Amino acid sequence: MIKTKILVVEDETIVALDIKSALKKIDCDVTDTVTNYDDAIKSVKENKPDIIFMDIHLENSKDGIQTAQDIQKIQNIPIVYLSAFTDDKTISRAVKTNPLSYLTKPFKREELK
């Protein structure tokens, strides 16, 4: 059986490791965990993930929505946003990228399934 390849873009290392652990438990292949725009673009080109779990706020980087927009110019990969931001402006910007889902932090591990 082919595993779903997932890229995790999250600037908080502990959160990224928790997501990675949860995804591995449901038999997904986490191709990479990255913390910023540049590494996300590079990882997409090198690893060709099937899905991207994208934090919206990325410290010292373009935000996750801009990152998703630029990734979609390279390849149309479904995005699942993970964010504590639930304000109308952020959600409106995110919706324009046609995400697969938008999970608010803190999220439950079961929601990743």
Coordinates of C-alpha atoms in Angstrom, one line a residue:
M1 CA 0.0 0.0 0.0
I2 CA 1.3 3.4 -0.9
K3 CA 1.5 5.8 2.0
T4 CA 0.3 9.4 1.7
K5 CA 3.3 11.8 1.6
I6 CA 2.9 14.8 3.8
L7 CA 5.0 17.9 4.2
V8 CA 4.6 19.7 7.6
V9 CA 5.3 23.5 7.6
E10 CA 5.4 24.6 11.2
D11 CA 7.7 27.0 12.9
E12 CA 7.3 25.6 16.4
T13 CA 9.5 22.5 16.6
I14 CA 7.5 20.8 19.4
V15 CA 4.2 21.2 17.5
A16 CA 5.9 20.0 14.3
L17 CA 7.2 16.9 16.0
D18 CA 3.8 16.2 17.6
I19 CA 2.1 16.5 14.2
K20 CA 4.8 14.2 12.6
S21 CA 4.3 11.6 15.4
A22 CA 0.5 11.7 15.0
L23 CA 0.7 11.3 11.2
K24 CA 3.1 8.4 11.4
K25 CA 0.7 6.6 13.8
I26 CA -1.9 6.7 11.0
D27 CA 0.6 5.3 8.6
C28 CA 1.4 8.5 6.6
D29 CA 4.9 9.3 5.3
V30 CA 6.1 12.6 6.6
T31 CA 8.5 13.7 3.8
D32 CA 9.8 16.7 5.7
T33 CA 9.2 19.2 8.5
V34 CA 10.2 22.7 7.7
T35 CA 9.9 26.0 9.5
N36 CA 9.8 28.7 6.7
Y37 CA 8.9 29.7 3.2
D38 CA 12.2 28.9 1.5
D39 CA 12.5 25.4 3.0
A40 CA 8.9 24.7 2.1
I41 CA 9.4 25.6 -1.5
K42 CA 12.6 23.5 -1.7
S43 CA 10.9 20.5 0.0
V44 CA 8.0 20.6 -2.4
K45 CA 10.3 20.6 -5.4
E46 CA 12.5 17.8 -4.0
N47 CA 9.9 15.5 -2.2
K48 CA 6.7 16.1 -4.1
P49 CA 4.3 15.6 -1.2
D50 CA 0.6 14.6 -1.7
I51 CA -0.7 17.0 1.1
I52 CA 0.8 19.9 3.0
F53 CA 0.0 20.7 6.7
M54 CA 0.7 24.5 6.8
D55 CA 0.9 26.8 9.8
I56 CA -0.2 30.3 8.9
H57 CA 2.1 32.2 11.1
L58 CA 5.7 31.4 10.2
E59 CA 8.3 33.4 12.3
N60 CA 10.9 35.4 10.3
S61 CA 9.4 34.2 7.0
K62 CA 6.5 34.9 4.5
D63 CA 3.3 33.6 6.1
G64 CA 1.8 30.2 5.4
I65 CA -0.9 31.6 3.1
Q66 CA 1.7 33.3 0.8
T67 CA 3.8 30.1 1.0
A68 CA 0.7 28.1 -0.1
Q69 CA 0.0 30.5 -3.0
D70 CA 3.6 30.2 -4.3
I71 CA 3.6 26.4 -3.9
Q72 CA 0.4 26.2 -5.9
K73 CA 2.2 28.0 -8.8
I74 CA 4.7 25.1 -8.8
Q75 CA 2.3 22.2 -8.2
N76 CA -1.4 21.9 -7.1
I77 CA -1.0 20.2 -3.7
P78 CA -3.9 20.1 -1.2
I79 CA -3.3 22.3 1.8
V80 CA -4.5 21.8 5.4
Y81 CA -4.0 25.0 7.4
L82 CA -3.2 24.7 11.1
S83 CA -3.6 28.0 12.9
A84 CA -4.6 29.8 16.0
F85 CA -5.8 32.7 13.9
T86 CA -9.5 32.7 13.4
D87 CA -10.1 36.3 12.5
D88 CA -12.1 37.1 9.3
K89 CA -9.2 38.6 7.4
T90 CA -6.9 35.6 7.9
I91 CA -9.7 33.1 7.1
S92 CA -10.7 35.1 4.0
R93 CA -7.1 35.1 2.7
A94 CA -6.8 31.4 3.4
V95 CA -10.1 30.5 1.7
K96 CA -8.8 32.0 -1.5
T97 CA -6.2 29.2 -1.7
N98 CA -8.9 26.6 -1.7
P99 CA -7.6 24.6 1.3
L100 CA -8.7 21.1 2.0
S101 CA -9.3 22.0 5.6
Y102 CA -8.6 24.7 8.2
L103 CA -7.9 23.3 11.7
T104 CA -7.6 25.7 14.6
K105 CA -5.0 25.3 17.2
P106 CA -4.9 23.7 19.6
F107 CA -6.3 20.8 17.6
K108 CA -6.9 17.2 18.5
R109 CA -4.8 14.5 17.1
E110 CA -7.9 12.8 15.8
E111 CA -8.6 15.8 13.6
L112 CA -5.4 15.1 11.6
K113 CA -7.0 11.9 10.3

